[in-house]
Tab-separated table of C-alpha atoms in Angstrom:
chain	number	residue	atom	x	y	z
A	25	MET	CA	21.172	125.847	112.872
A	26	PHE	CA	19.657	125.265	109.427
A	27	ASP	CA	21.380	123.658	106.541
A	28	GLU	CA	22.827	125.104	103.429
A	29	PRO	CA	19.933	126.148	101.120
A	30	ILE	CA	18.051	127.765	104.016
A	31	GLU	CA	21.106	129.520	105.455
A	32	ARG	CA	21.999	130.808	102.005
A	33	LEU	CA	18.527	132.299	101.510
A	34	VAL	CA	18.697	133.776	105.021
A	35	GLU	CA	21.996	135.447	104.074
A	36	TYR	CA	20.479	136.983	100.934
A	37	PHE	CA	17.493	138.317	102.852
A	38	ARG	CA	19.912	139.582	105.463
A	39	SER	CA	21.757	141.619	102.851
A	40	LEU	CA	18.618	143.742	102.357
A	41	PRO	CA	18.796	147.149	104.062
A	42	GLY	CA	17.869	147.041	107.752
A	43	VAL	CA	17.291	143.287	107.911
A	44	GLY	CA	18.837	141.353	110.815
A	45	LYS	CA	19.224	137.621	111.238
A	46	LYS	CA	15.870	136.935	112.901
A	47	THR	CA	13.931	138.934	110.332
A	48	ALA	CA	15.808	137.202	107.499
A	49	GLN	CA	14.873	133.840	109.009
A	50	ARG	CA	11.217	134.829	109.168
A	51	TYR	CA	11.348	135.838	105.493
A	52	ALA	CA	13.009	132.527	104.547
A	53	PHE	CA	10.365	130.591	106.477
A	54	TYR	CA	7.663	132.509	104.668
A	55	ILE	CA	9.091	131.223	101.371
A	56	LEU	CA	9.326	127.692	102.802
A	57	GLU	CA	5.741	127.772	104.063
A	58	ASN	CA	4.305	128.900	100.756
A	59	ASN	CA	3.975	127.016	97.507
A	60	LYS	CA	6.587	126.573	94.838
A	61	GLU	CA	4.734	128.890	92.473
A	62	LEU	CA	5.119	131.853	94.803
A	63	ALA	CA	8.849	131.153	95.148
A	64	GLN	CA	9.249	130.953	91.377
A	65	ASN	CA	7.292	134.140	90.731
A	66	PHE	CA	9.151	135.982	93.477
A	67	ALA	CA	12.483	134.858	92.003
A	68	GLN	CA	11.326	135.873	88.521
A	69	ALA	CA	10.331	139.328	89.770
A	70	ILE	CA	13.838	139.835	91.150
A	71	VAL	CA	15.483	138.796	87.882
A	72	ASP	CA	12.995	140.797	85.796
A	73	VAL	CA	13.669	144.003	87.636
A	74	LYS	CA	17.324	143.820	86.598
A	75	ASP	CA	16.535	142.672	83.060
A	76	LYS	CA	13.783	145.139	82.249
A	77	VAL	CA	14.528	148.231	84.294
A	78	ARG	CA	16.917	150.873	82.990
A	79	LEU	CA	17.208	154.575	83.773
A	80	CYS	CA	14.646	157.136	82.648
A	81	SER	CA	16.300	159.135	79.881
A	82	GLU	CA	14.927	162.337	81.364
A	83	CYS	CA	15.468	162.155	85.119
A	84	GLY	CA	17.688	159.101	85.644
A	85	ASN	CA	15.212	157.350	87.947
A	86	TYR	CA	14.637	153.615	87.518
A	87	SER	CA	12.096	152.909	84.808
A	88	SER	CA	11.192	150.134	82.402
A	89	THR	CA	10.125	152.648	79.788
A	90	ASP	CA	12.295	155.275	78.121
A	91	ILE	CA	10.516	158.016	80.090
A	92	CYS	CA	9.453	157.158	83.664
A	93	PRO	CA	5.851	157.568	84.927
A	94	ILE	CA	6.765	160.632	87.016
A	95	CYS	CA	8.331	162.461	84.055
A	96	ARG	CA	5.384	161.500	81.858
A	97	LYS	CA	2.683	162.770	84.174
A	98	ARG	CA	3.952	165.600	86.327
A	99	ASN	CA	4.893	169.265	86.155
A	100	GLN	CA	8.130	169.543	84.150
A	101	LYS	CA	8.651	173.150	85.210
A	102	VAL	CA	9.811	172.247	88.725
A	103	ILE	CA	12.759	169.878	89.046
A	104	CYS	CA	13.909	168.443	92.376
A	105	VAL	CA	17.568	167.399	92.199
A	106	VAL	CA	18.555	164.345	94.299
A	107	GLN	CA	21.730	162.335	94.706
A	108	GLU	CA	20.337	158.819	94.261
A	109	PRO	CA	17.126	157.187	92.971
A	110	LYS	CA	16.257	156.053	96.491
A	111	ASP	CA	16.072	159.686	97.589
A	112	ILE	CA	13.040	159.950	95.286
A	113	LEU	CA	11.310	157.384	97.522
A	114	SER	CA	11.785	159.710	100.489
A	115	MET	CA	10.768	162.871	98.636
A	116	GLU	CA	7.621	161.147	97.365
A	117	LYS	CA	6.412	160.855	100.957
A	118	VAL	CA	5.656	164.556	100.528
A	119	LYS	CA	2.373	164.102	98.729
A	120	THR	CA	2.110	167.771	97.773
A	121	PHE	CA	5.174	167.848	95.511
A	122	GLU	CA	3.972	167.778	91.928
A	123	GLY	CA	7.212	168.401	90.074
A	124	VAL	CA	9.699	165.983	88.554
A	125	TYR	CA	13.132	164.771	89.658
A	126	HIS	CA	16.688	164.731	88.443
A	127	VAL	CA	19.079	162.107	89.775
A	128	LEU	CA	22.750	163.145	89.908
A	129	PHE	CA	24.079	159.687	90.845
A	130	GLY	CA	26.499	161.073	93.375
A	131	THR	CA	28.010	164.376	94.383
A	132	ILE	CA	31.063	166.390	93.474
A	133	ASN	CA	33.673	164.816	95.727
A	134	PRO	CA	37.347	165.719	95.290
A	135	LEU	CA	38.435	162.975	97.705
A	136	GLU	CA	36.895	160.394	95.401
A	137	ASN	CA	38.119	162.222	92.304
A	138	LYS	CA	34.549	163.028	91.273
A	139	GLY	CA	34.189	166.314	89.460
A	140	PRO	CA	31.157	168.069	87.922
A	141	ASN	CA	31.474	165.963	84.773
A	142	ASP	CA	31.184	162.720	86.707
A	143	ILE	CA	27.627	163.338	87.862
A	144	ARG	CA	24.586	164.183	85.742
A	145	ILE	CA	24.919	167.991	85.722
A	146	LYS	CA	25.189	168.335	81.931
A	147	GLU	CA	21.879	166.505	81.593
A	148	LEU	CA	20.285	168.832	84.156
A	149	LEU	CA	21.443	171.894	82.200
A	150	ALA	CA	20.021	170.413	79.003
A	151	ARG	CA	16.641	169.861	80.690
A	152	VAL	CA	16.569	173.383	82.085
A	153	ASN	CA	17.438	174.836	78.659
A	154	LYS	CA	14.871	172.711	76.847
A	155	ASN	CA	11.758	172.686	78.969
A	156	GLY	CA	11.271	176.229	80.255
A	157	VAL	CA	11.973	175.140	83.814
A	158	GLU	CA	10.931	177.669	86.452
A	159	GLU	CA	12.531	176.266	89.579
A	160	VAL	CA	15.240	173.788	90.479
A	161	ILE	CA	15.066	172.538	94.068
A	162	MET	CA	18.353	171.190	95.396
A	163	ALA	CA	17.648	168.162	97.611
A	164	THR	CA	21.194	166.882	97.958
A	165	ASN	CA	22.225	165.718	101.430
A	166	PRO	CA	23.007	168.363	104.090
A	167	ASP	CA	26.682	167.349	104.342
A	168	VAL	CA	29.893	168.831	102.913
A	169	GLU	CA	29.628	167.128	99.510
A	170	GLY	CA	25.874	167.690	99.194
A	171	GLU	CA	26.246	171.380	100.078
A	172	ALA	CA	29.160	171.908	97.696
A	173	THR	CA	27.279	170.181	94.885
A	174	ALA	CA	24.170	172.304	95.510
A	175	MET	CA	26.259	175.475	95.462
A	176	TYR	CA	28.060	174.468	92.273
A	177	ILE	CA	24.826	173.637	90.455
A	178	ALA	CA	23.209	176.874	91.653
A	179	LYS	CA	26.151	178.786	90.192
A	180	VAL	CA	25.933	177.159	86.746
A	181	LEU	CA	22.120	177.445	86.644
A	182	LYS	CA	21.867	181.104	87.648
A	183	PRO	CA	22.945	182.484	84.220
A	184	LEU	CA	20.023	180.555	82.671
A	185	GLY	CA	17.621	182.730	84.656
A	186	VAL	CA	16.085	179.819	86.572
A	187	LYS	CA	15.171	180.058	90.258
A	188	VAL	CA	17.341	177.713	92.329
A	189	THR	CA	16.255	176.779	95.849
A	190	ARG	CA	17.575	174.487	98.578
A	191	LEU	CA	15.567	172.380	101.051
A	192	ALA	CA	15.352	174.302	104.333
A	193	GLN	CA	17.685	173.169	107.068
A	194	GLY	CA	16.834	173.281	110.729
A	195	ILE	CA	15.589	171.247	113.661
A	196	SER	CA	13.530	168.244	112.649
A	197	MET	CA	9.987	167.579	113.874
A	198	GLY	CA	9.857	165.509	117.024
A	199	SER	CA	13.538	166.075	117.805
A	200	ASP	CA	14.893	167.679	120.948
A	201	ILE	CA	16.665	171.034	120.936
A	202	GLU	CA	18.789	169.824	123.851
A	203	PHE	CA	20.443	167.280	121.582
A	204	ALA	CA	20.609	169.273	118.333
A	205	ASP	CA	24.139	169.884	117.039
A	206	GLU	CA	25.474	173.441	116.791
A	207	ILE	CA	25.526	173.608	112.993
A	208	THR	CA	21.881	172.580	112.770
A	209	LEU	CA	20.901	175.089	115.460
A	210	GLU	CA	22.849	177.849	113.726
A	211	LYS	CA	21.066	177.090	110.421
A	212	ALA	CA	17.704	176.961	112.204
A	213	LEU	CA	18.379	180.298	113.833
A	214	ARG	CA	19.547	181.940	110.631
A	215	GLN	CA	16.595	180.622	108.607
A	216	ARG	CA	14.062	181.411	111.347
A	217	GLN	CA	10.525	182.119	110.166
A	218	GLU	CA	8.087	184.717	111.412
A	219	ILE	CA	4.992	183.161	112.998
B	280	MET	CA	4.616	155.747	91.040
B	281	PHE	CA	6.938	153.139	89.516
B	282	ASP	CA	6.201	151.019	86.545
B	283	GLU	CA	5.328	147.407	86.279
B	284	PRO	CA	8.474	145.326	86.965
B	285	ILE	CA	9.376	147.474	89.978
B	286	GLU	CA	5.848	147.552	91.381
B	287	ARG	CA	5.593	143.780	90.980
B	288	LEU	CA	8.815	143.210	92.922
B	289	VAL	CA	7.616	145.675	95.566
B	290	GLU	CA	4.430	143.625	95.910
B	291	TYR	CA	6.379	140.387	96.403
B	292	PHE	CA	8.600	141.959	99.045
B	293	ARG	CA	5.491	143.383	100.633
B	294	SER	CA	4.017	139.917	100.989
B	295	LEU	CA	6.833	139.015	103.416
B	296	PRO	CA	5.743	139.041	107.074
B	297	GLY	CA	5.792	142.503	108.648
B	298	VAL	CA	6.865	144.348	105.497
B	299	GLY	CA	4.999	147.554	104.550
B	300	LYS	CA	5.096	149.454	101.301
B	301	LYS	CA	8.027	151.746	102.132
B	302	THR	CA	10.188	148.879	103.354
B	303	ALA	CA	9.315	146.824	100.269
B	304	GLN	CA	10.361	149.757	98.078
B	305	ARG	CA	13.692	150.016	99.871
B	306	TYR	CA	14.252	146.292	99.299
B	307	ALA	CA	13.388	146.622	95.594
B	308	PHE	CA	15.761	149.586	95.252
B	309	TYR	CA	18.484	147.548	96.875
B	310	ILE	CA	18.083	144.960	94.109
B	311	LEU	CA	18.052	147.716	91.476
B	312	GLU	CA	21.195	149.334	92.874
B	313	ASN	CA	23.162	146.129	92.920
B	314	ASN	CA	24.526	144.102	90.043
B	315	LYS	CA	22.708	141.525	87.993
B	316	GLU	CA	24.684	138.694	89.548
B	317	LEU	CA	23.314	139.432	93.016
B	318	ALA	CA	19.761	139.485	91.656
B	319	GLN	CA	20.273	136.159	89.896
B	320	ASN	CA	21.847	134.506	92.941
B	321	PHE	CA	19.132	135.883	95.220
B	322	ALA	CA	16.453	134.552	92.868
B	323	GLN	CA	18.219	131.205	92.665
B	324	ALA	CA	18.368	130.978	96.470
B	325	ILE	CA	14.592	131.445	96.640
B	326	VAL	CA	13.942	128.754	94.045
B	327	ASP	CA	16.524	126.394	95.586
B	328	VAL	CA	14.968	126.542	98.999
B	329	LYS	CA	11.726	125.164	97.592
B	330	ASP	CA	13.493	122.643	95.348
B	331	LYS	CA	15.968	121.250	97.856
B	332	VAL	CA	14.327	121.621	101.241
B	333	ARG	CA	11.967	118.956	102.533
B	334	LEU	CA	10.969	118.010	106.055
B	335	CYS	CA	13.350	116.281	108.473
B	336	SER	CA	12.107	112.704	108.769
B	337	GLU	CA	12.618	112.838	112.535
B	338	CYS	CA	11.268	116.179	113.726
B	339	GLY	CA	9.421	117.630	110.717
B	340	ASN	CA	11.524	120.822	110.621
B	341	TYR	CA	12.691	122.140	107.251
B	342	SER	CA	15.883	120.425	106.146
B	343	SER	CA	17.715	119.633	102.933
B	344	THR	CA	19.003	116.385	104.380
B	345	ASP	CA	16.937	113.435	105.561
B	346	ILE	CA	17.797	114.268	109.189
B	347	CYS	CA	18.098	117.971	110.083
B	348	PRO	CA	21.208	119.453	111.773
B	349	ILE	CA	19.418	119.835	115.117
B	350	CYS	CA	18.335	116.184	115.208
B	351	ARG	CA	21.837	115.086	114.168
B	352	LYS	CA	23.710	117.005	116.823
B	353	ARG	CA	21.576	117.483	119.895
B	354	ASN	CA	20.196	115.595	122.864
B	355	GLN	CA	17.523	113.206	121.578
B	356	LYS	CA	16.235	112.492	125.089
B	357	VAL	CA	14.421	115.826	125.405
B	358	ILE	CA	11.836	116.701	122.758
B	359	CYS	CA	10.163	120.095	122.543
B	360	VAL	CA	6.839	119.868	120.703
B	361	VAL	CA	5.828	122.893	118.610
B	362	GLN	CA	2.957	123.657	116.246
B	363	GLU	CA	4.909	124.993	113.267
B	364	PRO	CA	8.519	125.043	112.044
B	365	LYS	CA	8.711	128.779	112.630
B	366	ASP	CA	8.112	128.202	116.341
B	367	ILE	CA	11.533	126.511	116.354
B	368	LEU	CA	13.039	129.877	115.354
B	369	SER	CA	11.561	131.417	118.491
B	370	MET	CA	12.512	128.561	120.801
B	371	GLU	CA	16.087	128.645	119.488
B	372	LYS	CA	16.457	132.143	120.931
B	373	VAL	CA	16.756	130.266	124.230
B	374	LYS	CA	20.404	129.361	123.860
B	375	THR	CA	20.354	126.969	126.792
B	376	PHE	CA	17.934	124.460	125.248
B	377	GLU	CA	19.948	121.496	124.032
B	378	GLY	CA	17.166	119.101	123.129
B	379	VAL	CA	15.460	118.423	119.810
B	380	TYR	CA	12.076	119.402	118.379
B	381	HIS	CA	8.928	117.808	117.053
B	382	VAL	CA	6.698	119.785	114.690
B	383	LEU	CA	2.993	118.901	114.828
B	384	PHE	CA	1.989	121.023	111.824
B	385	GLY	CA	-1.139	122.343	113.501
B	386	THR	CA	-3.308	121.561	116.485
B	387	ILE	CA	-6.303	119.435	117.208
B	388	ASN	CA	-9.116	121.732	116.114
B	389	PRO	CA	-12.682	120.390	115.902
B	390	LEU	CA	-13.902	123.563	114.177
B	391	GLU	CA	-11.515	122.885	111.300
B	392	ASN	CA	-12.222	119.166	111.411
B	393	LYS	CA	-8.675	118.428	112.550
B	394	GLY	CA	-8.370	115.441	114.844
B	395	PRO	CA	-5.347	113.758	116.474
B	396	ASN	CA	-4.630	111.819	113.278
B	397	ASP	CA	-4.328	115.004	111.232
B	398	ILE	CA	-1.258	116.276	113.060
B	399	ARG	CA	2.046	114.478	113.670
B	400	ILE	CA	1.180	112.766	116.961
B	401	LYS	CA	1.766	109.209	115.680
B	402	GLU	CA	5.292	110.200	114.687
B	403	LEU	CA	5.888	111.683	118.143
B	404	LEU	CA	4.787	108.446	119.817
B	405	ALA	CA	7.124	106.482	117.557
B	406	ARG	CA	10.054	108.707	118.521
B	407	VAL	CA	9.303	108.428	122.224
B	408	ASN	CA	9.059	104.634	121.936
B	409	LYS	CA	12.248	104.322	119.946
B	410	ASN	CA	14.764	106.699	121.488
B	411	GLY	CA	14.464	106.354	125.261
B	412	VAL	CA	13.057	109.862	125.523
B	413	GLU	CA	13.096	111.258	129.064
B	414	GLU	CA	11.039	114.409	128.700
B	415	VAL	CA	8.569	115.881	126.234
B	416	ILE	CA	8.079	119.636	126.601
B	417	MET	CA	4.793	120.923	125.172
B	418	ALA	CA	5.379	124.308	123.528
B	419	THR	CA	2.065	124.647	121.716
B	420	ASN	CA	0.442	128.088	121.823
B	421	PRO	CA	-1.313	129.172	125.045
B	422	ASP	CA	-4.760	129.287	123.406
B	423	VAL	CA	-7.719	126.904	123.417
B	424	GLU	CA	-6.424	124.653	120.608
B	425	GLY	CA	-2.832	124.697	121.848
B	426	GLU	CA	-3.921	123.808	125.369
B	427	ALA	CA	-6.226	121.042	124.230
B	428	THR	CA	-3.539	119.572	122.014
B	429	ALA	CA	-0.985	119.672	124.846
B	430	MET	CA	-3.439	117.923	127.171
B	431	TYR	CA	-4.284	115.258	124.603
B	432	ILE	CA	-0.628	114.503	123.894
B	433	ALA	CA	0.178	114.382	127.610
B	434	LYS	CA	-2.583	111.817	128.043
B	435	VAL	CA	-1.322	109.512	125.292
B	436	LEU	CA	2.325	109.871	126.371
B	437	LYS	CA	1.825	109.206	130.090
B	438	PRO	CA	1.385	105.413	129.703
B	439	LEU	CA	4.826	105.287	128.049
B	440	GLY	CA	6.396	106.459	131.315
B	441	VAL	CA	7.803	109.664	129.853
B	442	LYS	CA	7.788	112.970	131.737
B	443	VAL	CA	5.548	115.495	129.968
B	444	THR	CA	5.905	119.197	130.790
B	445	ARG	CA	4.351	122.417	129.533
B	446	LEU	CA	5.981	125.827	129.113
B	447	ALA	CA	5.168	127.927	132.201
B	448	GLN	CA	2.429	130.487	131.761
B	449	GLY	CA	2.398	133.810	133.538
B	450	ILE	CA	3.192	137.470	133.218
B	451	SER	CA	5.847	138.206	130.608
B	452	MET	CA	9.050	140.108	131.332
B	453	GLY	CA	8.699	143.839	130.800
B	454	SER	CA	4.904	143.716	130.807
B	455	ASP	CA	2.654	145.569	133.208
B	456	ILE	CA	0.492	143.789	135.791
B	457	GLU	CA	-2.086	146.568	135.438
B	458	PHE	CA	-2.805	145.453	131.881
B	459	ALA	CA	-2.469	141.685	132.286
B	460	ASP	CA	-5.631	139.728	131.508
B	461	GLU	CA	-7.329	137.731	134.241
B	462	ILE	CA	-6.521	134.292	132.829
B	463	THR	CA	-2.821	135.108	132.626
B	464	LEU	CA	-2.863	136.510	136.165
B	465	GLU	CA	-4.691	133.471	137.471
B	466	LYS	CA	-2.107	131.150	135.877
B	467	ALA	CA	0.732	133.291	137.224
B	468	LEU	CA	-0.739	133.145	140.702
B	469	ARG	CA	-1.341	129.412	140.591
B	470	GLN	CA	2.144	128.661	139.271
B	471	ARG	CA	3.872	131.106	141.652
B	472	GLN	CA	7.462	130.322	142.562
B	473	GLU	CA	9.175	130.616	145.924
B	474	ILE	CA	11.967	133.203	145.858
């Protein structure tokens, strides 16, 4: 319906997570409706983020400085281990967590030929050894690879005398027990809490 | 939580219509997770759209060519008049409309000192005179300014012998009569259809 430069921009907006065609069109029209300066600054911000941002040398999260703001400011004694940087976005919704993170960049996955040395486990061990860490919280995904990775890391951390915990599994708030799968229900039953 | 280049990109994504902070962060992380080439092409697409896109000399819609694809391909004898280019996006959801558009870029609005000469009414008259137009459909917003503008345009078009229509007003699909406002209900009653 539109011609090339507009359709191309629509396609790029559409590649963003969760964006459909209509939303992408609205975004493209927003750029069209605004002045050239906004478009240029927006474009520059996109390029800059790739030019200036690297990985925090402590936790592996995206950062433009050697050590990211979270590692600089928060409690180094509690480390929450996640698979990907975007998982930090989700964990940060929990405003009460005051510890730091460690990004593995993947999981142990034999099918993809990924072993313990292919994700950032060595770096995690070094942090635990160095900083007097008290607790490592495993926040890998509750699937086969995430579970296996959590178990493996727990095993290698135990000899260091650090407490290793795993996010609780169970029924999620607002969900319906009628539709919960059996594995989730079994976990919820096993990890039941006294009230 | 993030440092400058990331936060700046988040802010730009957040300025897009309907985008909150969490969504903007997910968009920024998508850029971070992908390669530099995607970021550069995305940025270029944003800049290009402002550099290459102008207004179609017929209808006023965004186009990179002198005449936009809709004006080139569709039935010139039916013109749908809208306030802004983005209204064309909405109208195009109606797949059965085969006519063309005319963008006014605003409404007659005495409070903002906008008279008939400040929106593209002259251009509409020229098109109607030139192309043997059979029908002009007024699709301005159903508010005071949109109504007044539709009425004004109908008045100046009538002498040219062209049929002028207005989008029907009434209760919308999926809405609830209990919560419909009195003006909408009055219009729906007055424009009732035999079934």
